[in-house]
């Protein structure tokens, strides 16, 4: 009994080094590993299919994060635990899970009295290895839990109680790794390794092959049903996901094949659990992974080759003595060879041929060394266990076994030195900032200011980030990574490619401040945020950022009446006369050929702030035709009252609408946005803390309504009247007379012949989430019920 | 008599391995420069001046066909400006070659090679060069040279035709090439790595033969495959996939024809693998890469052979 639990305790104890990484006062954030500054905001982003960050985008990929990551964030937020401690505990959980997961796998596959010791060695190598920290496996739970899922699957295939076991695996699987599967590759990798094992199992046990296939199919069905809440929206949007990331690659002048080639690794580096790119990757001469020089020392070079030498020697021993009971060794050796095959990427003509010939292969596997490395590291960890067992076979002396065991531990700990010291987290220099940060004193003040301001608006940051990363000169060693301000401030900040980048690009040449304000008004921007704490050494001449011209910045300061300074950050308020609310009706409509003319349109003297600009190249021909034929009349008298209920739903009360009503909503255009006519709200709503701005009142007292209020209603919009406006936003051209003549019950006619009515704007894909969630919860209840029935039957029988 | 014959065989094998080690080292030295037909010469710091505006210096050309000048920088900060590289013969008035380079490149590539049209008759002539920042503003970061030797290296690109037309040129080139490589810090490690077969052989005949008796019963095809592997690893610097495929097929052919056991491929793989850390410590990256590729190929062959044997046995 003790033999089994001592390794678990050791893993839990050694996992404590994850606590030290943050040095007690920093948030860790670098590469793709990030942690939200505002836990509640981040939680909301996980339960809605539309993400309001930047200019808004469908966020089906994040839905899977809600469980258990989002729930963890929510609970810690309710308990008011400091963010640093929240992250420390989360990192500890994930890091120890790495070890425990591998430990479980090894004690399943190695049937030997020393298997617990072997399991501990494997767990330690899986936790403390350079590949793991280069690729931040401890922050990517789909890798963390691969060994556990595989171990459960192996146990399931070899066990007796099939259905019960399938249910248990799928429920556990859903809980432990659904939150990390928002990346399609994560989902694929967990299944690839299981299918790989199934093939192996079928070849090795042909009599049981049929049962194994049935077992896997049922497991797959349960898995799909339990994960339906994120899988359904994900499947519907998969094409969009692929095209979206392709566009980002295009903007940074990079192709998938470039990425594939850059991230390929030679075998000799993969053998040492390193990869080529990380060893040489630098930015303006500063290395991304300076700690990797540690592995250039001769002793470490020899140590790096040792696992594979041990693996091949074990293979030799098994092959020579025909030890058939080590059948799993063969499986993991195949996994290892497969890992090497993938990792080599461009160095391997076969892989290159596949990459060039199979569509989507470079999209899904754009980083060969990363994907191959997953297999290599898992296999190596298991082989350390096997190596130890086989070495112990050479002698029956218990003391010698102990010496071998502790020698293995020492070698692993030496090889994983940067992991337990936290050296792998960038310590920062003038060009590449640190991976640990502490918000400077002025950011929390700014956070309070933005959360107290209840108006809906966006912030336009300068310098501008195209990919959401940022570099700051924050004390003590700067910061470089995913921008913490993105989630810290309560208002979305414009970032990324598209119209935001187009507007940001105008700041590099001389553009009049007024024109720039007008451009921003189209994005519902309330403030321009000048970040004087940006690390210009990093940002300048970097294709990921747009740095404004100094003359332009000066003119911006001169032309603004209200500038608020928060330490190194200045908020330049857009003049009220130029501010456009999130929903508005235009007084002027401009038709133009393409979005390149945006700046010249807003620079015209007679330009009115309440203008809607339609571009022919962004809309269907017949839609534009539709717009030409309708004349916009009497919109001065139309007043909109709206409430943003959540990221996917808005309630709009239209007062005094007549004739053709173009309704503009400043969220990125998406076919999923629908417009519904609803029963007017009889309750008298009180307009508080709000003023009429450009014909719109933001009224947060409007009712929220129910989830289902629009479910069986027909949308007002059709293909022809839902258009893209202002280069990115949604607009609906509503024929109020036609609408109210067919829906008299819901429209109120005023004395002047105009109409009052109520609309709901909703992102319909949110329904997929609700539908999927219902299926997932029903399946879960079914599973619990099945266990309950089983137990009762057993009790009755006994 | 028989004993003497065996000893002679052992001595000859040892001698062969020694010559092989030397030969392979020479081949490696040839392949390890920018190109096989390039020789390099490190210069002592002399008349080298550096100030805020740039670096200036002169060197005496060691040979003909001067074509590349390598300078080792150590810029403390990023310089976001254009730099200008110029070179000319000291006695001449006009610059022979001028090029503009982004100074940030010296941070990315601190040992930076400036190329220019080959100067055929450059031997024993003194050349002046400078790398300057024309847009330098007082107080901004400037170019800094490294303190690690060699700071300046000149490279001479011999045309292949010159070797064919004049044998003396070729031998002069050979002498310089080997001399330069022997000065390299890693050259003893390279020599040591290539002497490992000899060391292993001596270790075997003096000690290990008592414990591990080895009988090699390889046929002609396996021998061909073995030579193919050796040529690929030690002689060919680039990857010739057809050659690798042919050698692999020959090895597989050897397995079929001579009923080789799977452990032979695995042992071959282990031997190559054990060599890798030595090569890597000696900074012989391309040799390690090739060796590791063969480790992978041979391990895969051995594994698949055993695996399919087991499947066939299972059916029986």
PDB file of C-alpha atoms in Angstrom, chain A residues 499-522 552 556 590 592-608 611 613 615 726-727:
ATOM      1  CA  UNK A 499     -10.268  47.757 -39.862  1.00  0.00           C
ATOM      2  CA  UNK A 500      -8.447  48.388 -36.550  1.00  0.00           C
ATOM      3  CA  UNK A 501      -5.113  47.819 -38.217  1.00  0.00           C
ATOM      4  CA  UNK A 502      -6.171  49.928 -41.195  1.00  0.00           C
ATOM      5  CA  UNK A 503      -6.931  52.832 -38.883  1.00  0.00           C
ATOM      6  CA  UNK A 504      -3.747  52.267 -36.900  1.00  0.00           C
ATOM      7  CA  UNK A 505      -1.736  52.401 -40.120  1.00  0.00           C
ATOM      8  CA  UNK A 506      -2.967  55.946 -40.747  1.00  0.00           C
ATOM      9  CA  UNK A 507      -1.026  57.070 -37.669  1.00  0.00           C
ATOM     10  CA  UNK A 508       2.259  56.287 -39.364  1.00  0.00           C
ATOM     11  CA  UNK A 509       1.763  59.079 -41.845  1.00  0.00           C
ATOM     12  CA  UNK A 510       0.385  62.505 -41.156  1.00  0.00           C
ATOM     13  CA  UNK A 511      -3.345  62.284 -40.560  1.00  0.00           C
ATOM     14  CA  UNK A 512      -5.440  65.093 -39.093  1.00  0.00           C
ATOM     15  CA  UNK A 513      -6.490  64.474 -35.501  1.00  0.00           C
ATOM     16  CA  UNK A 514     -10.114  65.191 -36.357  1.00  0.00           C
ATOM     17  CA  UNK A 515     -10.124  62.598 -39.138  1.00  0.00           C
ATOM     18  CA  UNK A 516      -8.536  60.101 -36.777  1.00  0.00           C
ATOM     19  CA  UNK A 517     -11.252  60.773 -34.170  1.00  0.00           C
ATOM     20  CA  UNK A 518     -13.893  60.313 -36.853  1.00  0.00           C
ATOM     21  CA  UNK A 519     -12.363  57.019 -37.932  1.00  0.00           C
ATOM     22  CA  UNK A 520     -12.411  55.891 -34.322  1.00  0.00           C
ATOM     23  CA  UNK A 521     -15.996  56.967 -33.853  1.00  0.00           C
ATOM     24  CA  UNK A 522     -16.959  54.360 -36.451  1.00  0.00           C
ATOM     25  CA  UNK A 552       0.757  62.757 -35.293  1.00  0.00           C
ATOM     26  CA  UNK A 556      -3.619  64.368 -31.173  1.00  0.00           C
ATOM     27  CA  UNK A 590     -22.183  56.944 -48.177  1.00  0.00           C
ATOM     28  CA  UNK A 592     -18.055  53.646 -51.837  1.00  0.00           C
ATOM     29  CA  UNK A 593     -16.155  51.119 -53.927  1.00  0.00           C
ATOM     30  CA  UNK A 594     -13.736  49.762 -51.353  1.00  0.00           C
ATOM     31  CA  UNK A 595     -12.553  50.328 -47.808  1.00  0.00           C
ATOM     32  CA  UNK A 596      -9.278  51.954 -48.924  1.00  0.00           C
ATOM     33  CA  UNK A 597     -11.233  55.176 -49.376  1.00  0.00           C
ATOM     34  CA  UNK A 598     -12.279  55.272 -45.704  1.00  0.00           C
ATOM     35  CA  UNK A 599      -9.802  57.966 -44.716  1.00  0.00           C
ATOM     36  CA  UNK A 600     -10.690  60.228 -47.634  1.00  0.00           C
ATOM     37  CA  UNK A 601     -14.428  59.880 -46.819  1.00  0.00           C
ATOM     38  CA  UNK A 602     -14.071  60.890 -43.177  1.00  0.00           C
ATOM     39  CA  UNK A 603     -11.667  63.706 -44.090  1.00  0.00           C
ATOM     40  CA  UNK A 604     -14.301  65.519 -46.150  1.00  0.00           C
ATOM     41  CA  UNK A 605     -15.466  68.817 -44.719  1.00  0.00           C
ATOM     42  CA  UNK A 606     -19.178  68.038 -44.920  1.00  0.00           C
ATOM     43  CA  UNK A 607     -18.791  64.654 -43.211  1.00  0.00           C
ATOM     44  CA  UNK A 608     -21.409  64.096 -40.530  1.00  0.00           C
ATOM     45  CA  UNK A 611     -22.801  58.500 -41.159  1.00  0.00           C
ATOM     46  CA  UNK A 613     -20.427  53.970 -44.973  1.00  0.00           C
ATOM     47  CA  UNK A 615     -18.451  49.450 -49.359  1.00  0.00           C
ATOM     48  CA  UNK A 726     -18.192  51.051 -41.846  1.00  0.00           C
ATOM     49  CA  UNK A 727     -15.816  48.380 -43.067  1.00  0.00           C
TER      50      UNK A 727
END
